[in-house]
PDB file of C-alpha atoms in Angstrom:
ATOM      1  CA  ALA A 307     -14.077  -3.805-118.324  1.00 63.00           C
ATOM      2  CA  GLN A 308     -10.838  -5.752-117.091  1.00 73.00           C
ATOM      3  CA  SER A 309      -9.750  -8.157-119.412  1.00 89.00           C
ATOM      4  CA  VAL A 310      -7.837 -10.249-121.812  1.00 95.00           C
ATOM      5  CA  SER A 311      -7.552 -10.454-125.712  1.00 95.00           C
ATOM      6  CA  GLN A 312      -5.991 -13.038-127.847  1.00 96.00           C
ATOM      7  CA  HIS A 313      -7.174 -12.546-131.135  1.00 87.00           C
ATOM      8  CA  ASN A 314      -6.544 -15.372-132.682  1.00 89.00           C
ATOM      9  CA  HIS A 315      -8.967 -18.838-132.223  1.00 92.00           C
ATOM     10  CA  HIS A 316      -7.928 -21.095-134.839  1.00 95.00           C
ATOM     11  CA  VAL A 317      -4.422 -21.024-136.063  1.00 97.00           C
ATOM     12  CA  ILE A 318      -3.596 -23.904-138.615  1.00 97.00           C
ATOM     13  CA  LEU A 319       0.390 -23.791-139.167  1.00 97.00           C
ATOM     14  CA  SER A 320       2.498 -26.584-141.545  1.00 97.00           C
ATOM     15  CA  GLU A 321       5.736 -27.695-138.611  1.00 97.00           C
ATOM     16  CA  ALA A 322       8.671 -25.560-139.280  1.00 97.00           C
ATOM     17  CA  ALA A 323       6.407 -22.892-139.537  1.00 97.00           C
ATOM     18  CA  SER A 324       6.999 -19.495-137.474  1.00 97.00           C
ATOM     19  CA  LEU A 325       4.617 -19.145-134.386  1.00 97.00           C
ATOM     20  CA  GLU A 326       3.388 -15.571-133.266  1.00 97.00           C
ATOM     21  CA  LEU A 327      -0.148 -15.775-131.063  1.00 97.00           C
ATOM     22  CA  GLY A 328      -0.920 -12.281-129.360  1.00 96.00           C
ATOM     23  CA  CYS A 329      -2.449 -11.970-126.486  1.00 97.00           C
ATOM     24  CA  ASN A 330      -3.492  -8.342-125.519  1.00 96.00           C
ATOM     25  CA  TYR A 331      -4.703  -7.041-121.775  1.00 94.00           C
ATOM     26  CA  SER A 332      -6.596  -4.250-120.545  1.00 91.00           C
ATOM     27  CA  TYR A 333      -5.460  -3.946-116.711  1.00 84.00           C
ATOM     28  CA  GLY A 334      -3.355  -0.334-116.067  1.00 78.00           C
ATOM     29  CA  GLY A 335      -1.068  -1.432-113.461  1.00 80.00           C
ATOM     30  CA  THR A 336       1.507  -3.787-112.570  1.00 83.00           C
ATOM     31  CA  VAL A 337       0.828  -6.974-113.523  1.00 87.00           C
ATOM     32  CA  ASN A 338       1.754 -10.902-114.345  1.00 90.00           C
ATOM     33  CA  LEU A 339       1.850 -12.478-117.392  1.00 93.00           C
ATOM     34  CA  PHE A 340       1.022 -16.038-118.671  1.00 95.00           C
ATOM     35  CA  TRP A 341       0.796 -18.701-121.509  1.00 97.00           C
ATOM     36  CA  TYR A 342      -0.269 -22.200-120.458  1.00 96.00           C
ATOM     37  CA  VAL A 343      -1.035 -24.886-122.609  1.00 96.00           C
ATOM     38  CA  GLN A 344      -3.142 -27.907-123.056  1.00 94.00           C
ATOM     39  CA  TYR A 345      -2.763 -30.603-124.776  1.00 93.00           C
ATOM     40  CA  PRO A 346      -5.837 -33.206-125.607  1.00 88.00           C
ATOM     41  CA  GLY A 347      -6.822 -35.421-122.552  1.00 85.00           C
ATOM     42  CA  GLN A 348      -4.102 -32.998-120.788  1.00 88.00           C
ATOM     43  CA  HIS A 349      -4.292 -30.722-117.865  1.00 88.00           C
ATOM     44  CA  LEU A 350      -2.977 -26.593-118.165  1.00 92.00           C
ATOM     45  CA  GLN A 351       0.728 -26.307-118.284  1.00 93.00           C
ATOM     46  CA  LEU A 352       2.397 -23.480-117.737  1.00 93.00           C
ATOM     47  CA  LEU A 353       5.095 -22.701-120.813  1.00 95.00           C
ATOM     48  CA  LEU A 354       5.993 -19.212-119.757  1.00 95.00           C
ATOM     49  CA  LYS A 355       6.189 -16.318-117.219  1.00 93.00           C
ATOM     50  CA  TYR A 356       7.012 -13.224-116.679  1.00 93.00           C
ATOM     51  CA  PHE A 357       6.460 -10.562-113.272  1.00 88.00           C
ATOM     52  CA  SER A 358       9.653  -8.151-114.209  1.00 87.00           C
ATOM     53  CA  GLY A 359      12.791  -7.606-115.823  1.00 90.00           C
ATOM     54  CA  ASP A 360      14.385  -8.516-119.218  1.00 94.00           C
ATOM     55  CA  PRO A 361      10.754  -8.461-121.006  1.00 94.00           C
ATOM     56  CA  LEU A 362      11.431 -11.509-123.266  1.00 97.00           C
ATOM     57  CA  VAL A 363      10.845 -14.289-121.275  1.00 96.00           C
ATOM     58  CA  LYS A 364      12.093 -17.541-122.670  1.00 96.00           C
ATOM     59  CA  GLY A 365      10.312 -21.253-121.732  1.00 94.00           C
ATOM     60  CA  ILE A 366       9.278 -24.135-122.351  1.00 93.00           C
ATOM     61  CA  LYS A 367       9.745 -26.325-125.642  1.00 94.00           C
ATOM     62  CA  GLY A 368      11.773 -22.683-128.091  1.00 96.00           C
ATOM     63  CA  PHE A 369       8.718 -21.521-127.220  1.00 97.00           C
ATOM     64  CA  GLU A 370       9.251 -17.272-125.949  1.00 97.00           C
ATOM     65  CA  ALA A 371       7.516 -14.029-125.038  1.00 98.00           C
ATOM     66  CA  GLU A 372       8.152 -10.952-125.378  1.00 96.00           C
ATOM     67  CA  PHE A 373       6.087  -8.229-123.207  1.00 95.00           C
ATOM     68  CA  ILE A 374       5.744  -4.768-124.245  1.00 95.00           C
ATOM     69  CA  LYS A 375       3.985  -1.990-121.941  1.00 92.00           C
ATOM     70  CA  SER A 376       3.954  -0.110-124.023  1.00 92.00           C
ATOM     71  CA  LYS A 377       0.947  -2.234-126.193  1.00 94.00           C
ATOM     72  CA  PHE A 378      -0.407  -3.988-122.536  1.00 94.00           C
ATOM     73  CA  SER A 379       1.149  -7.238-125.299  1.00 96.00           C
ATOM     74  CA  PHE A 380       2.839 -10.520-124.670  1.00 97.00           C
ATOM     75  CA  ASN A 381       2.969 -12.165-127.829  1.00 97.00           C
ATOM     76  CA  LEU A 382       3.860 -15.926-127.898  1.00 98.00           C
ATOM     77  CA  ARG A 383       6.573 -16.973-129.803  1.00 98.00           C
ATOM     78  CA  LYS A 384       8.316 -20.369-131.760  1.00 98.00           C
ATOM     79  CA  PRO A 385      10.252 -19.962-134.592  1.00 97.00           C
ATOM     80  CA  SER A 386       9.834 -23.415-135.771  1.00 97.00           C
ATOM     81  CA  VAL A 387       6.571 -25.330-134.358  1.00 97.00           C
ATOM     82  CA  GLN A 388       6.480 -29.129-134.584  1.00 97.00           C
ATOM     83  CA  TRP A 389       3.339 -31.756-134.906  1.00 96.00           C
ATOM     84  CA  SER A 390       3.674 -32.477-130.834  1.00 96.00           C
ATOM     85  CA  ASP A 391       3.292 -28.428-130.142  1.00 97.00           C
ATOM     86  CA  THR A 392      -0.886 -28.945-131.636  1.00 97.00           C
ATOM     87  CA  ALA A 393      -2.471 -28.220-128.086  1.00 96.00           C
ATOM     88  CA  GLU A 394      -4.722 -24.617-127.268  1.00 96.00           C
ATOM     89  CA  TYR A 395      -3.199 -21.643-125.722  1.00 98.00           C
ATOM     90  CA  PHE A 396      -3.521 -19.292-123.084  1.00 97.00           C
ATOM     91  CA  CYS A 397      -2.946 -16.324-122.497  1.00 97.00           C
ATOM     92  CA  ALA A 398      -3.770 -15.323-118.442  1.00 95.00           C
ATOM     93  CA  VAL A 399      -2.610 -11.505-116.316  1.00 93.00           C
ATOM     94  CA  ASN A 400      -2.602 -11.745-112.257  1.00 89.00           C
ATOM     95  CA  ALA A 401      -3.466  -8.010-111.622  1.00 83.00           C
ATOM     96  CA  ASP A 402      -2.984  -7.405-108.018  1.00 80.00           C
ATOM     97  CA  GLY A 403       1.077  -8.713-108.227  1.00 73.00           C
ATOM     98  CA  GLY A 404       0.900 -11.639-106.689  1.00 72.00           C
ATOM     99  CA  ALA A 405      -1.744 -10.832-103.684  1.00 78.00           C
ATOM    100  CA  THR A 406      -4.093 -13.007-104.411  1.00 80.00           C
ATOM    101  CA  ASN A 407      -2.292 -15.118-107.367  1.00 81.00           C
ATOM    102  CA  LYS A 408      -5.937 -15.241-109.327  1.00 87.00           C
ATOM    103  CA  LEU A 409      -5.409 -15.581-112.802  1.00 91.00           C
ATOM    104  CA  ILE A 410      -7.288 -13.991-115.529  1.00 92.00           C
ATOM    105  CA  PHE A 411      -7.327 -16.354-118.284  1.00 95.00           C
ATOM    106  CA  GLY A 412      -8.318 -15.361-122.493  1.00 96.00           C
ATOM    107  CA  THR A 413     -10.290 -17.273-124.454  1.00 95.00           C
ATOM    108  CA  GLY A 414      -7.632 -19.775-126.202  1.00 96.00           C
ATOM    109  CA  THR A 415      -6.321 -20.582-129.603  1.00 96.00           C
ATOM    110  CA  LEU A 416      -6.635 -23.726-130.807  1.00 96.00           C
ATOM    111  CA  LEU A 417      -3.079 -24.581-132.672  1.00 97.00           C
ATOM    112  CA  ALA A 418      -3.023 -27.341-135.771  1.00 97.00           C
ATOM    113  CA  VAL A 419       0.180 -28.580-136.838  1.00 97.00           C
ATOM    114  CA  GLN A 420      -0.028 -30.456-139.616  1.00 95.00           C
ATOM    115  CA  PRO A 421       2.708 -32.588-140.397  1.00 90.00           C
TER     116      PRO A 421
ATOM    117  CA  ASP B  33       2.063 -34.994-113.147  1.00 50.00           C
ATOM    118  CA  THR B  34       1.062 -31.948-111.323  1.00 53.00           C
ATOM    119  CA  GLY B  35       0.034 -33.229-108.135  1.00 90.00           C
ATOM    120  CA  VAL B  36      -3.229 -30.927-108.013  1.00 95.00           C
ATOM    121  CA  SER B  37      -6.103 -34.381-107.291  1.00 96.00           C
ATOM    122  CA  GLN B  38      -9.068 -34.257-108.580  1.00 97.00           C
ATOM    123  CA  ASP B  39     -11.996 -36.517-108.349  1.00 96.00           C
ATOM    124  CA  PRO B  40     -14.508 -37.817-110.240  1.00 97.00           C
ATOM    125  CA  ARG B  41     -13.318 -37.117-113.294  1.00 95.00           C
ATOM    126  CA  HIS B  42     -16.707 -36.654-115.586  1.00 96.00           C
ATOM    127  CA  LYS B  43     -19.482 -36.558-113.651  1.00 97.00           C
ATOM    128  CA  ILE B  44     -23.460 -37.128-115.869  1.00 98.00           C
ATOM    129  CA  THR B  45     -26.254 -35.980-113.602  1.00 97.00           C
ATOM    130  CA  LYS B  46     -29.569 -35.153-113.633  1.00 97.00           C
ATOM    131  CA  ARG B  47     -30.702 -31.531-113.779  1.00 97.00           C
ATOM    132  CA  GLY B  48     -31.919 -30.835-110.263  1.00 97.00           C
ATOM    133  CA  GLN B  49     -29.961 -33.531-108.398  1.00 98.00           C
ATOM    134  CA  ASN B  50     -26.888 -31.802-106.515  1.00 98.00           C
ATOM    135  CA  VAL B  51     -22.628 -33.106-107.162  1.00 98.00           C
ATOM    136  CA  THR B  52     -19.913 -32.310-105.537  1.00 98.00           C
ATOM    137  CA  PHE B  53     -16.061 -32.384-106.766  1.00 98.00           C
ATOM    138  CA  ARG B  54     -13.219 -33.052-104.460  1.00 98.00           C
ATOM    139  CA  CYS B  55      -9.648 -30.800-105.612  1.00 98.00           C
ATOM    140  CA  ASP B  56      -6.519 -32.319-103.713  1.00 97.00           C
ATOM    141  CA  PRO B  57      -3.705 -29.220-104.311  1.00 96.00           C
ATOM    142  CA  ILE B  58      -0.237 -30.053-103.868  1.00 93.00           C
ATOM    143  CA  SER B  59       0.922 -30.534-100.060  1.00 90.00           C
ATOM    144  CA  GLU B  60       2.641 -27.864 -99.299  1.00 86.00           C
ATOM    145  CA  HIS B  61       0.654 -25.083-101.097  1.00 90.00           C
ATOM    146  CA  ASN B  62      -1.553 -23.038 -99.160  1.00 91.00           C
ATOM    147  CA  ARG B  63      -3.593 -21.270-101.472  1.00 93.00           C
ATOM    148  CA  LEU B  64      -6.853 -23.314-103.458  1.00 95.00           C
ATOM    149  CA  TYR B  65      -8.349 -22.115-106.349  1.00 96.00           C
ATOM    150  CA  TRP B  66     -11.656 -23.177-108.869  1.00 97.00           C
ATOM    151  CA  TYR B  67     -12.470 -22.431-112.403  1.00 97.00           C
ATOM    152  CA  ARG B  68     -14.790 -23.274-114.401  1.00 96.00           C
ATOM    153  CA  GLN B  69     -14.335 -23.850-118.293  1.00 95.00           C
ATOM    154  CA  THR B  70     -16.666 -24.135-120.544  1.00 93.00           C
ATOM    155  CA  LEU B  71     -16.477 -25.039-124.336  1.00 87.00           C
ATOM    156  CA  GLY B  72     -14.553 -22.295-126.398  1.00 84.00           C
ATOM    157  CA  GLN B  73     -13.807 -21.168-123.460  1.00 89.00           C
ATOM    158  CA  GLY B  74     -11.062 -19.300-121.337  1.00 93.00           C
ATOM    159  CA  PRO B  75     -10.808 -20.942-117.127  1.00 95.00           C
ATOM    160  CA  GLU B  76     -12.840 -18.179-115.350  1.00 95.00           C
ATOM    161  CA  PHE B  77     -12.528 -17.406-111.683  1.00 94.00           C
ATOM    162  CA  LEU B  78     -15.223 -18.853-109.408  1.00 95.00           C
ATOM    163  CA  THR B  79     -14.026 -18.507-105.914  1.00 96.00           C
ATOM    164  CA  TYR B  80     -10.240 -18.990-103.935  1.00 93.00           C
ATOM    165  CA  PHE B  81      -8.834 -20.061-100.512  1.00 95.00           C
ATOM    166  CA  GLN B  82      -5.453 -19.192 -98.467  1.00 93.00           C
ATOM    167  CA  ASN B  83      -5.712 -22.169 -96.394  1.00 93.00           C
ATOM    168  CA  GLU B  84      -9.505 -22.211 -95.082  1.00 93.00           C
ATOM    169  CA  ALA B  85     -10.545 -19.389 -95.408  1.00 94.00           C
ATOM    170  CA  GLN B  86     -12.313 -18.529 -98.528  1.00 93.00           C
ATOM    171  CA  LEU B  87     -11.257 -15.133 -99.603  1.00 92.00           C
ATOM    172  CA  GLU B  88     -12.961 -14.078-102.719  1.00 91.00           C
ATOM    173  CA  LYS B  89     -15.778 -15.588-105.112  1.00 92.00           C
ATOM    174  CA  SER B  90     -16.693 -14.462-108.031  1.00 91.00           C
ATOM    175  CA  ARG B  91     -20.051 -12.828-109.202  1.00 88.00           C
ATOM    176  CA  LEU B  92     -20.423 -16.193-111.361  1.00 84.00           C
ATOM    177  CA  LEU B  93     -20.465 -18.377-108.249  1.00 87.00           C
ATOM    178  CA  SER B  94     -24.360 -18.350-107.720  1.00 89.00           C
ATOM    179  CA  ASP B  95     -25.975 -19.189-104.556  1.00 92.00           C
ATOM    180  CA  ARG B  96     -26.391 -22.880-105.647  1.00 96.00           C
ATOM    181  CA  PHE B  97     -22.514 -22.981-105.265  1.00 96.00           C
ATOM    182  CA  SER B  98     -20.481 -23.304-102.031  1.00 96.00           C
ATOM    183  CA  ALA B  99     -17.249 -24.373-101.867  1.00 96.00           C
ATOM    184  CA  GLU B 100     -15.364 -25.256 -98.237  1.00 96.00           C
ATOM    185  CA  ARG B 101     -12.308 -26.172 -97.409  1.00 96.00           C
ATOM    186  CA  PRO B 102     -12.262 -27.254 -94.004  1.00 91.00           C
ATOM    187  CA  LYS B 103      -8.865 -27.624 -92.881  1.00 87.00           C
ATOM    188  CA  GLY B 104      -7.150 -25.892 -95.001  1.00 85.00           C
ATOM    189  CA  SER B 105      -5.930 -29.221 -97.444  1.00 90.00           C
ATOM    190  CA  PHE B 106      -8.345 -30.634 -99.583  1.00 96.00           C
ATOM    191  CA  SER B 107     -11.482 -28.608-100.973  1.00 98.00           C
ATOM    192  CA  THR B 108     -14.899 -29.321-102.031  1.00 98.00           C
ATOM    193  CA  LEU B 109     -17.128 -27.351-104.482  1.00 98.00           C
ATOM    194  CA  GLU B 110     -21.079 -28.462-103.778  1.00 97.00           C
ATOM    195  CA  ILE B 111     -23.696 -27.785-106.671  1.00 97.00           C
ATOM    196  CA  GLN B 112     -27.004 -27.656-105.677  1.00 97.00           C
ATOM    197  CA  ARG B 113     -30.124 -28.254-107.959  1.00 97.00           C
ATOM    198  CA  THR B 114     -27.614 -28.443-110.841  1.00 97.00           C
ATOM    199  CA  GLU B 115     -29.425 -26.806-114.513  1.00 96.00           C
ATOM    200  CA  GLN B 116     -28.286 -27.715-117.948  1.00 95.00           C
ATOM    201  CA  GLY B 117     -26.125 -24.339-117.875  1.00 94.00           C
ATOM    202  CA  ASP B 118     -23.761 -25.383-115.552  1.00 96.00           C
ATOM    203  CA  SER B 119     -22.099 -28.219-117.483  1.00 97.00           C
ATOM    204  CA  ALA B 120     -18.617 -27.855-118.076  1.00 96.00           C
ATOM    205  CA  MET B 121     -14.943 -28.362-116.331  1.00 96.00           C
ATOM    206  CA  TYR B 122     -14.348 -27.581-113.088  1.00 97.00           C
ATOM    207  CA  LEU B 123     -10.925 -26.823-112.111  1.00 97.00           C
ATOM    208  CA  CYS B 124      -9.278 -26.962-109.159  1.00 97.00           C
ATOM    209  CA  ALA B 125      -5.204 -24.930-109.059  1.00 95.00           C
ATOM    210  CA  SER B 126      -3.317 -24.420-106.066  1.00 94.00           C
ATOM    211  CA  SER B 127      -0.383 -21.945-105.511  1.00 90.00           C
ATOM    212  CA  LEU B 128       2.276 -21.211-102.404  1.00 86.00           C
ATOM    213  CA  ALA B 129       1.663 -17.945-101.266  1.00 78.00           C
ATOM    214  CA  GLY B 130       4.416 -15.833 -99.812  1.00 67.00           C
ATOM    215  CA  THR B 131       6.610 -16.630-102.707  1.00 57.00           C
ATOM    216  CA  PHE B 132       6.348 -13.925-105.393  1.00 56.00           C
ATOM    217  CA  GLY B 133       6.170 -14.802-109.018  1.00 58.00           C
ATOM    218  CA  ASN B 134       5.470 -18.031-108.093  1.00 71.00           C
ATOM    219  CA  THR B 135       3.143 -20.664-109.767  1.00 83.00           C
ATOM    220  CA  ILE B 136      -0.149 -21.889-110.039  1.00 89.00           C
ATOM    221  CA  TYR B 137      -0.687 -25.506-110.844  1.00 91.00           C
ATOM    222  CA  PHE B 138      -4.304 -27.152-112.258  1.00 94.00           C
ATOM    223  CA  GLY B 139      -5.184 -30.316-111.787  1.00 94.00           C
ATOM    224  CA  GLU B 140      -7.076 -31.972-115.367  1.00 93.00           C
ATOM    225  CA  GLY B 141     -10.459 -31.341-114.019  1.00 95.00           C
ATOM    226  CA  SER B 142     -14.129 -32.560-113.043  1.00 97.00           C
ATOM    227  CA  TRP B 143     -16.453 -32.906-116.107  1.00 96.00           C
ATOM    228  CA  LEU B 144     -19.654 -32.036-115.894  1.00 98.00           C
ATOM    229  CA  THR B 145     -22.429 -32.710-118.286  1.00 97.00           C
ATOM    230  CA  VAL B 146     -26.310 -32.448-116.923  1.00 97.00           C
ATOM    231  CA  VAL B 147     -28.621 -33.772-118.336  1.00 96.00           C
TER     232      VAL B 147
END
């Protein structure tokens, strides 16, 4: 079945630590890839997206993600996290080439950054 | 503020009652989506409209669920004869068709608790 997997359900880091959150998907065709963030009490917000071109994409707040087609992966990274990065992070895939823009989400990773 | 508005933000209802949620998308967006999110899970796709046409429905959308977008602007999601398993956050999102790589914008969600 088509799916999106996020390996880490809970991550706890100290400020200034580096972050990498894993995301793998099982679609075989062309995909559009997204990372969304949900801060406590707020709506889902787009961090970054990949459609084509450079597989290393940069998003807001210093986040970046790398699309590795051979590994079906789109991992999220940040070199130095801040307390304000505490949130839930969702990887999502659109697998219909933008025909509907429908997204399939992973289960999310809850990140807690300790000051 | 993403511009997608949902109402009510919270609803507590007794089992067996009907509930209706309203979504007002970003004004120029012709695509509208409903998702459901439960604790510990990512958002799950329920249904999708392009203008007033409901083009796709998930198997998650049982016969007790109905969604409408009568004039291609706001949308309603009605749940009839609610069950405790319907307790979740119902998310609305919108996007603009016809632009490759366009982003889906989410509202803040409507929390439903069935007691």
